[in-house]
PDB file of C-alpha atoms in Angstrom:
ATOM      1  CA  MET A   1     120.030 122.017 103.715  1.00 46.00           C
ATOM      2  CA  SER A   2     119.003 120.097 106.790  1.00 54.00           C
ATOM      3  CA  SER A   3     121.530 117.625 108.219  1.00 58.00           C
ATOM      4  CA  PRO A   4     121.049 113.882 107.586  1.00 62.00           C
ATOM      5  CA  GLN A   5     118.749 112.070 109.931  1.00 68.00           C
ATOM      6  CA  PRO A   6     119.624 108.935 111.813  1.00 86.00           C
ATOM      7  CA  VAL A   7     119.395 105.597 109.891  1.00 94.00           C
ATOM      8  CA  HIS A   8     118.554 102.325 111.627  1.00 97.00           C
ATOM      9  CA  ALA A   9     120.430  99.415 110.074  1.00 97.00           C
ATOM     10  CA  TRP A  10     120.093  95.632 110.302  1.00 98.00           C
ATOM     11  CA  ASP A  11     122.511  93.429 108.350  1.00 97.00           C
ATOM     12  CA  GLU A  12     122.616  89.777 107.346  1.00 97.00           C
ATOM     13  CA  PRO A  13     123.986  87.249 109.899  1.00 96.00           C
ATOM     14  CA  GLU A  14     127.735  86.773 110.056  1.00 95.00           C
ATOM     15  CA  GLY A  15     128.921  84.258 107.515  1.00 94.00           C
ATOM     16  CA  ILE A  16     125.904  84.697 105.291  1.00 93.00           C
ATOM     17  CA  ALA A  17     126.342  86.353 101.836  1.00 95.00           C
ATOM     18  CA  PRO A  18     124.040  89.430 101.474  1.00 96.00           C
ATOM     19  CA  ARG A  19     121.242  88.955  99.046  1.00 97.00           C
ATOM     20  CA  GLY A  20     120.027  92.556  98.568  1.00 98.00           C
ATOM     21  CA  THR A  21     119.107  95.807 100.306  1.00 98.00           C
ATOM     22  CA  LEU A  22     115.762  97.135 101.521  1.00 98.00           C
ATOM     23  CA  VAL A  23     115.477 100.856 102.142  1.00 98.00           C
ATOM     24  CA  LEU A  24     112.433 101.676 104.311  1.00 98.00           C
ATOM     25  CA  LEU A  25     110.555 105.032 104.747  1.00 97.00           C
ATOM     26  CA  PRO A  26     108.258 105.000 107.806  1.00 96.00           C
ATOM     27  CA  GLY A  27     104.849 106.674 108.145  1.00 93.00           C
ATOM     28  CA  ARG A  28     103.365 109.476 110.163  1.00 91.00           C
ATOM     29  CA  GLY A  29     104.783 109.792 113.647  1.00 90.00           C
ATOM     30  CA  GLU A  30     107.110 106.857 113.264  1.00 94.00           C
ATOM     31  CA  HIS A  31     110.817 106.458 113.124  1.00 93.00           C
ATOM     32  CA  GLY A  32     113.143 103.731 111.824  1.00 94.00           C
ATOM     33  CA  GLY A  33     113.437 102.057 115.186  1.00 94.00           C
ATOM     34  CA  VAL A  34     109.679 101.203 115.124  1.00 95.00           C
ATOM     35  CA  TYR A  35     110.563  98.648 112.462  1.00 97.00           C
ATOM     36  CA  GLU A  36     113.232  96.787 114.501  1.00 96.00           C
ATOM     37  CA  ARG A  37     111.195  93.538 114.606  1.00 97.00           C
ATOM     38  CA  PHE A  38     110.595  93.751 110.754  1.00 98.00           C
ATOM     39  CA  GLY A  39     114.214  94.724 110.038  1.00 98.00           C
ATOM     40  CA  ARG A  40     115.692  91.891 112.062  1.00 97.00           C
ATOM     41  CA  ARG A  41     113.362  89.327 110.338  1.00 97.00           C
ATOM     42  CA  ILE A  42     114.194  90.505 106.856  1.00 98.00           C
ATOM     43  CA  ALA A  43     117.960  90.719 107.680  1.00 98.00           C
ATOM     44  CA  ALA A  44     117.889  87.147 108.991  1.00 97.00           C
ATOM     45  CA  ASP A  45     117.102  86.005 105.428  1.00 97.00           C
ATOM     46  CA  GLY A  46     120.183  87.816 104.085  1.00 97.00           C
ATOM     47  CA  TYR A  47     118.788  91.175 103.142  1.00 98.00           C
ATOM     48  CA  ARG A  48     120.260  94.419 104.484  1.00 98.00           C
ATOM     49  CA  VAL A  49     117.727  96.863 105.911  1.00 98.00           C
ATOM     50  CA  ARG A  50     118.134 100.619 106.186  1.00 98.00           C
ATOM     51  CA  ALA A  51     115.201 102.375 107.928  1.00 98.00           C
ATOM     52  CA  LEU A  52     115.050 106.166 107.708  1.00 97.00           C
ATOM     53  CA  PRO A  53     112.971 108.597 109.763  1.00 94.00           C
ATOM     54  CA  ASP A  54     109.437 109.748 108.990  1.00 93.00           C
ATOM     55  CA  PRO A  55     109.938 111.857 105.846  1.00 91.00           C
ATOM     56  CA  SER A  56     106.853 114.071 106.555  1.00 86.00           C
ATOM     57  CA  PRO A  57     108.550 116.763 108.678  1.00 87.00           C
ATOM     58  CA  THR A  58     111.671 117.057 106.426  1.00 89.00           C
ATOM     59  CA  PRO A  59     110.698 115.464 103.086  1.00 89.00           C
ATOM     60  CA  GLU A  60     113.622 116.830 101.004  1.00 91.00           C
ATOM     61  CA  THR A  61     116.267 115.630 103.523  1.00 93.00           C
ATOM     62  CA  VAL A  62     114.854 112.192 103.941  1.00 93.00           C
ATOM     63  CA  THR A  63     114.079 111.476 100.277  1.00 94.00           C
ATOM     64  CA  ASP A  64     117.612 112.675  99.381  1.00 95.00           C
ATOM     65  CA  GLN A  65     118.898 110.200 101.893  1.00 96.00           C
ATOM     66  CA  ALA A  66     116.826 107.387 100.445  1.00 97.00           C
ATOM     67  CA  ALA A  67     118.020 108.231  96.932  1.00 97.00           C
ATOM     68  CA  LYS A  68     121.606 108.226  98.123  1.00 97.00           C
ATOM     69  CA  LEU A  69     121.280 104.775  99.607  1.00 97.00           C
ATOM     70  CA  LEU A  70     119.698 103.407  96.438  1.00 98.00           C
ATOM     71  CA  ARG A  71     122.639 104.683  94.479  1.00 97.00           C
ATOM     72  CA  ASP A  72     125.277 103.281  96.945  1.00 97.00           C
ATOM     73  CA  GLU A  73     126.992 100.542  95.046  1.00 95.00           C
ATOM     74  CA  THR A  74     128.574  99.266  98.279  1.00 96.00           C
ATOM     75  CA  LEU A  75     125.143  98.084  99.260  1.00 97.00           C
ATOM     76  CA  PRO A  76     124.170  94.695  97.675  1.00 96.00           C
ATOM     77  CA  GLY A  77     121.547  94.568  94.917  1.00 96.00           C
ATOM     78  CA  PRO A  78     118.817  94.275  94.195  1.00 97.00           C
ATOM     79  CA  ARG A  79     118.051  97.520  96.036  1.00 98.00           C
ATOM     80  CA  VAL A  80     114.400  97.936  96.860  1.00 98.00           C
ATOM     81  CA  LEU A  81     112.555 100.919  98.333  1.00 98.00           C
ATOM     82  CA  ALA A  82     109.685 100.195 100.780  1.00 98.00           C
ATOM     83  CA  GLY A  83     107.301 102.674 102.443  1.00 97.00           C
ATOM     84  CA  SER A  84     104.515 102.449 104.965  1.00 96.00           C
ATOM     85  CA  ASP A  85     101.657 104.874 105.276  1.00 93.00           C
ATOM     86  CA  THR A  86     102.882 108.293 104.072  1.00 91.00           C
ATOM     87  CA  GLY A  87     106.290 106.768 103.647  1.00 94.00           C
ATOM     88  CA  ALA A  88     104.655 104.811 100.832  1.00 94.00           C
ATOM     89  CA  LEU A  89     103.667 108.092  99.232  1.00 91.00           C
ATOM     90  CA  TYR A  90     107.218 109.350  99.258  1.00 93.00           C
ATOM     91  CA  ALA A  91     108.501 105.993  98.110  1.00 95.00           C
ATOM     92  CA  ALA A  92     106.039 106.060  95.132  1.00 93.00           C
ATOM     93  CA  TRP A  93     107.231 109.584  94.328  1.00 92.00           C
ATOM     94  CA  LEU A  94     110.807 108.535  94.188  1.00 94.00           C
ATOM     95  CA  ALA A  95     109.952 105.630  91.946  1.00 94.00           C
ATOM     96  CA  ALA A  96     107.805 107.737  89.591  1.00 91.00           C
ATOM     97  CA  ARG A  97     110.644 110.137  89.030  1.00 90.00           C
ATOM     98  CA  GLY A  98     112.995 107.320  88.042  1.00 93.00           C
ATOM     99  CA  THR A  99     115.408 107.437  90.975  1.00 96.00           C
ATOM    100  CA  PRO A 100     118.596 105.714  89.842  1.00 96.00           C
ATOM    101  CA  GLY A 101     119.516 102.386  91.512  1.00 97.00           C
ATOM    102  CA  LEU A 102     115.875 101.450  92.316  1.00 98.00           C
ATOM    103  CA  ASP A 103     115.085  97.886  91.276  1.00 97.00           C
ATOM    104  CA  ALA A 104     111.604  97.489  92.922  1.00 98.00           C
ATOM    105  CA  LEU A 105     109.046  99.057  95.163  1.00 97.00           C
ATOM    106  CA  ILE A 106     107.090  97.829  98.198  1.00 98.00           C
ATOM    107  CA  LEU A 107     104.065  99.890  99.394  1.00 97.00           C
ATOM    108  CA  ALA A 108     102.331  99.119 102.651  1.00 98.00           C
ATOM    109  CA  GLY A 109      99.148 100.860 103.766  1.00 95.00           C
ATOM    110  CA  LEU A 110      99.224 103.409 100.987  1.00 93.00           C
ATOM    111  CA  PRO A 111      97.004 106.366 101.888  1.00 89.00           C
ATOM    112  CA  THR A 112      94.370 106.960  99.227  1.00 83.00           C
ATOM    113  CA  ALA A 113      92.469 109.979 100.493  1.00 73.00           C
ATOM    114  CA  PRO A 114      92.714 112.602 103.266  1.00 62.00           C
ATOM    115  CA  HIS A 115      92.133 111.122 106.670  1.00 56.00           C
ATOM    116  CA  ALA A 116      91.357 113.023 109.832  1.00 50.00           C
ATOM    117  CA  LEU A 117      90.954 112.018 113.502  1.00 49.00           C
ATOM    118  CA  PRO A 118      89.227 114.330 115.955  1.00 48.00           C
ATOM    119  CA  ALA A 119      90.975 117.645 116.759  1.00 49.00           C
ATOM    120  CA  THR A 120      92.132 116.063 119.974  1.00 49.00           C
ATOM    121  CA  PRO A 121      92.655 112.383 118.977  1.00 62.00           C
ATOM    122  CA  ASP A 122      92.215 109.830 121.514  1.00 83.00           C
ATOM    123  CA  TRP A 123      95.406 107.763 121.951  1.00 84.00           C
ATOM    124  CA  GLU A 124      93.543 104.482 122.250  1.00 88.00           C
ATOM    125  CA  ALA A 125      91.516 105.218 119.162  1.00 87.00           C
ATOM    126  CA  GLU A 126      94.778 106.002 117.205  1.00 88.00           C
ATOM    127  CA  LEU A 127      96.301 102.716 118.426  1.00 91.00           C
ATOM    128  CA  ASP A 128      93.225 100.788 117.348  1.00 91.00           C
ATOM    129  CA  GLN A 129      93.472 102.237 113.853  1.00 91.00           C
ATOM    130  CA  ARG A 130      97.135 101.429 113.656  1.00 93.00           C
ATOM    131  CA  THR A 131      97.498  97.895 114.855  1.00 95.00           C
ATOM    132  CA  ALA A 132      95.857  94.978 116.815  1.00 95.00           C
ATOM    133  CA  CYS A 133      99.283  93.477 117.643  1.00 96.00           C
ATOM    134  CA  PRO A 134      99.708  93.691 121.463  1.00 94.00           C
ATOM    135  CA  THR A 135     103.476  93.643 121.104  1.00 95.00           C
ATOM    136  CA  HIS A 136     103.536  96.508 118.675  1.00 95.00           C
ATOM    137  CA  ARG A 137     100.909  98.442 120.684  1.00 94.00           C
ATOM    138  CA  GLY A 138     103.034  98.174 123.752  1.00 93.00           C
ATOM    139  CA  LYS A 139     106.145  99.357 121.758  1.00 92.00           C
ATOM    140  CA  LEU A 140     104.337 102.428 120.438  1.00 92.00           C
ATOM    141  CA  ALA A 141     102.942 103.276 123.885  1.00 90.00           C
ATOM    142  CA  SER A 142     106.379 103.191 125.561  1.00 92.00           C
ATOM    143  CA  ASP A 143     108.315 104.887 122.788  1.00 91.00           C
ATOM    144  CA  ASP A 144     109.178 108.542 123.600  1.00 88.00           C
ATOM    145  CA  ALA A 145     110.368 109.165 120.032  1.00 88.00           C
ATOM    146  CA  PHE A 146     106.995 108.127 118.504  1.00 89.00           C
ATOM    147  CA  ARG A 147     104.866 111.158 117.750  1.00 88.00           C
ATOM    148  CA  ARG A 148     101.289 110.543 119.039  1.00 89.00           C
ATOM    149  CA  GLY A 149      98.514 112.157 117.086  1.00 82.00           C
ATOM    150  CA  ALA A 150     100.431 112.267 113.854  1.00 83.00           C
ATOM    151  CA  LEU A 151      97.972 110.061 112.108  1.00 81.00           C
ATOM    152  CA  THR A 152      95.651 112.968 111.337  1.00 74.00           C
ATOM    153  CA  TYR A 153      95.780 114.238 107.848  1.00 62.00           C
ATOM    154  CA  THR A 154      97.119 113.663 104.284  1.00 61.00           C
ATOM    155  CA  ASP A 155      96.995 116.434 101.772  1.00 55.00           C
ATOM    156  CA  PRO A 156      95.405 115.178  98.584  1.00 44.00           C
ATOM    157  CA  ALA A 157      98.112 116.919  96.733  1.00 50.00           C
ATOM    158  CA  ASP A 158     100.621 114.512  98.288  1.00 57.00           C
ATOM    159  CA  LEU A 159      98.833 111.409  96.830  1.00 59.00           C
ATOM    160  CA  PRO A 160     101.162 109.741  94.289  1.00 59.00           C
ATOM    161  CA  ALA A 161     100.858 109.422  90.561  1.00 67.00           C
ATOM    162  CA  LEU A 162     101.292 105.678  90.263  1.00 82.00           C
ATOM    163  CA  GLU A 163     101.167 105.866  86.460  1.00 80.00           C
ATOM    164  CA  GLY A 164     104.820 106.940  86.305  1.00 85.00           C
ATOM    165  CA  ILE A 165     106.185 103.851  88.108  1.00 93.00           C
ATOM    166  CA  SER A 166     107.971 101.342  85.866  1.00 92.00           C
ATOM    167  CA  VAL A 167     109.767  99.075  88.370  1.00 96.00           C
ATOM    168  CA  PRO A 168     108.048  95.961  89.844  1.00 96.00           C
ATOM    169  CA  VAL A 169     105.714  96.759  92.721  1.00 97.00           C
ATOM    170  CA  LEU A 170     104.470  94.712  95.650  1.00 98.00           C
ATOM    171  CA  ALA A 171     101.645  96.277  97.584  1.00 98.00           C
ATOM    172  CA  LEU A 172     100.615  95.033 101.101  1.00 98.00           C
ATOM    173  CA  HIS A 173      97.379  96.288 102.676  1.00 98.00           C
ATOM    174  CA  GLY A 174      95.360  95.380 105.700  1.00 97.00           C
ATOM    175  CA  ALA A 175      91.931  93.971 105.035  1.00 97.00           C
ATOM    176  CA  ASP A 176      90.691  95.853 108.182  1.00 96.00           C
ATOM    177  CA  ASP A 177      92.441  99.126 107.397  1.00 95.00           C
ATOM    178  CA  THR A 178      90.050 101.980 108.398  1.00 91.00           C
ATOM    179  CA  VAL A 179      92.613 104.751 107.651  1.00 90.00           C
ATOM    180  CA  SER A 180      93.022 103.707 104.005  1.00 91.00           C
ATOM    181  CA  PRO A 181      90.271 101.115 103.247  1.00 93.00           C
ATOM    182  CA  LEU A 182      91.253  98.176 101.108  1.00 95.00           C
ATOM    183  CA  PRO A 183      88.671  98.821  98.284  1.00 95.00           C
ATOM    184  CA  ALA A 184      89.970 102.390  97.824  1.00 92.00           C
ATOM    185  CA  ALA A 185      93.511 101.077  97.637  1.00 93.00           C
ATOM    186  CA  GLY A 186      92.507  98.525  95.056  1.00 94.00           C
ATOM    187  CA  LEU A 187      91.087 101.304  92.901  1.00 92.00           C
ATOM    188  CA  ALA A 188      94.254 103.346  93.211  1.00 90.00           C
ATOM    189  CA  TYR A 189      96.502 100.424  92.235  1.00 93.00           C
ATOM    190  CA  ARG A 190      94.476  99.893  89.059  1.00 90.00           C
ATOM    191  CA  ALA A 191      96.546 102.650  87.557  1.00 85.00           C
ATOM    192  CA  LEU A 192      99.605 100.443  87.901  1.00 88.00           C
ATOM    193  CA  PRO A 193      99.604  97.443  85.579  1.00 84.00           C
ATOM    194  CA  GLY A 194     101.487  94.448  86.939  1.00 87.00           C
ATOM    195  CA  VAL A 195     101.283  95.474  90.607  1.00 94.00           C
ATOM    196  CA  GLU A 196     100.932  92.574  92.981  1.00 96.00           C
ATOM    197  CA  LEU A 197      98.401  93.616  95.665  1.00 97.00           C
ATOM    198  CA  VAL A 198      98.278  91.366  98.695  1.00 98.00           C
ATOM    199  CA  SER A 199      95.604  91.893 101.313  1.00 98.00           C
ATOM    200  CA  LEU A 200      96.333  90.678 104.921  1.00 98.00           C
ATOM    201  CA  ALA A 201      93.383  89.259 106.827  1.00 97.00           C
ATOM    202  CA  GLY A 202      92.695  90.751 110.296  1.00 96.00           C
ATOM    203  CA  THR A 203      95.216  93.509 109.685  1.00 97.00           C
ATOM    204  CA  ARG A 204      94.805  97.255 110.237  1.00 96.00           C
ATOM    205  CA  HIS A 205      96.758 100.253 108.876  1.00 95.00           C
ATOM    206  CA  ASP A 206     100.329  99.248 110.055  1.00 96.00           C
ATOM    207  CA  ALA A 207     100.556  96.374 107.645  1.00 97.00           C
ATOM    208  CA  LEU A 208     104.238  95.535 108.494  1.00 98.00           C
ATOM    209  CA  ASN A 209     103.697  95.680 112.216  1.00 97.00           C
ATOM    210  CA  ASP A 210     100.299  94.090 112.876  1.00 97.00           C
ATOM    211  CA  VAL A 211      99.183  90.648 114.004  1.00 97.00           C
ATOM    212  CA  THR A 212     100.175  89.269 110.496  1.00 97.00           C
ATOM    213  CA  HIS A 213     103.688  90.680 110.690  1.00 97.00           C
ATOM    214  CA  ARG A 214     105.223  87.292 110.038  1.00 97.00           C
ATOM    215  CA  THR A 215     103.115  86.756 106.960  1.00 98.00           C
ATOM    216  CA  ALA A 216     103.906  90.282 105.737  1.00 98.00           C
ATOM    217  CA  ALA A 217     107.642  89.587 106.125  1.00 98.00           C
ATOM    218  CA  ALA A 218     107.400  86.192 104.427  1.00 98.00           C
ATOM    219  CA  THR A 219     105.492  87.769 101.545  1.00 98.00           C
ATOM    220  CA  ILE A 220     108.200  90.381 101.187  1.00 98.00           C
ATOM    221  CA  VAL A 221     111.036  87.810 101.293  1.00 98.00           C
ATOM    222  CA  LEU A 222     109.373  85.705  98.575  1.00 97.00           C
ATOM    223  CA  PHE A 223     109.037  88.799  96.416  1.00 98.00           C
ATOM    224  CA  LEU A 224     112.685  89.703  96.992  1.00 98.00           C
ATOM    225  CA  GLU A 225     113.821  86.159  96.136  1.00 97.00           C
ATOM    226  CA  ARG A 226     111.839  86.248  92.865  1.00 97.00           C
ATOM    227  CA  LEU A 227     113.309  89.744  92.092  1.00 97.00           C
ATOM    228  CA  ARG A 228     116.808  88.328  92.565  1.00 95.00           C
ATOM    229  CA  LEU A 229     116.172  85.827  89.789  1.00 94.00           C
ATOM    230  CA  SER A 230     114.519  88.166  87.331  1.00 92.00           C
ATOM    231  CA  PRO A 231     112.724  91.562  87.207  1.00 91.00           C
ATOM    232  CA  ASP A 232     109.888  89.586  85.503  1.00 91.00           C
ATOM    233  CA  LEU A 233     109.244  88.005  88.969  1.00 93.00           C
ATOM    234  CA  ALA A 234     108.714  84.472  87.692  1.00 92.00           C
ATOM    235  CA  PRO A 235     107.156  82.231  90.374  1.00 90.00           C
ATOM    236  CA  ILE A 236     109.365  80.160  92.582  1.00 93.00           C
ATOM    237  CA  ALA A 237     106.847  78.299  94.692  1.00 90.00           C
ATOM    238  CA  VAL A 238     104.164  76.916  92.425  1.00 90.00           C
ATOM    239  CA  ARG A 239     101.117  75.062  93.664  1.00 89.00           C
ATOM    240  CA  GLU A 240     100.696  72.047  91.462  1.00 92.00           C
ATOM    241  CA  GLY A 241      97.464  70.297  90.658  1.00 87.00           C
ATOM    242  CA  LEU A 242      97.361  66.600  91.528  1.00 85.00           C
ATOM    243  CA  VAL A 243      96.606  64.198  88.633  1.00 75.00           C
TER     244      VAL A 243
END
């Protein structure tokens, strides 16, 4: 069996009681460090974040690591699995098979069909499909561990069977995603009763790392806070009508 891959970790601030754990599976070409901005923001609100490598090259190794973290009772609950791009496919697969210790699922930029760039993809074209955020574009461009050109193909056999998922699900999707267009994602999520699908305006494929990254993180924190109270996800912030 392959050796465990490095895990990037962000913990709650000193003196703050931990409120739960988020295990994150990145997408094609990424690694856990790509999500530093996201991880720090979620951790600042008291949730521990553990970001694994891109599972695509070694799916058995990385999904086993994710399952082990979800079973780890030294990590505070609720324990939530999140995935971006193909990481969302593997996260959905783990949820559909009833992985122990999993309390909820967060899917971002779920691929819904095979997607191909040209045989020799243009780096600027790939960046444009991924994100419009100048900070994140700069991070990807200067990151030697990021695999350029990985955003090329998803085998239809790898698309998840959402029907088997029984835990609460939050789905985040860019309204301007051209890799996995929002209407196709909406059709895929119809197979999952009770899913909360949130579209992010002006956002491309990297829904957790685009121009709306603060809104994406805030939406996730609100979901986690509701989950802490009840798996029924009763509303906390309620817009009231004025009499």
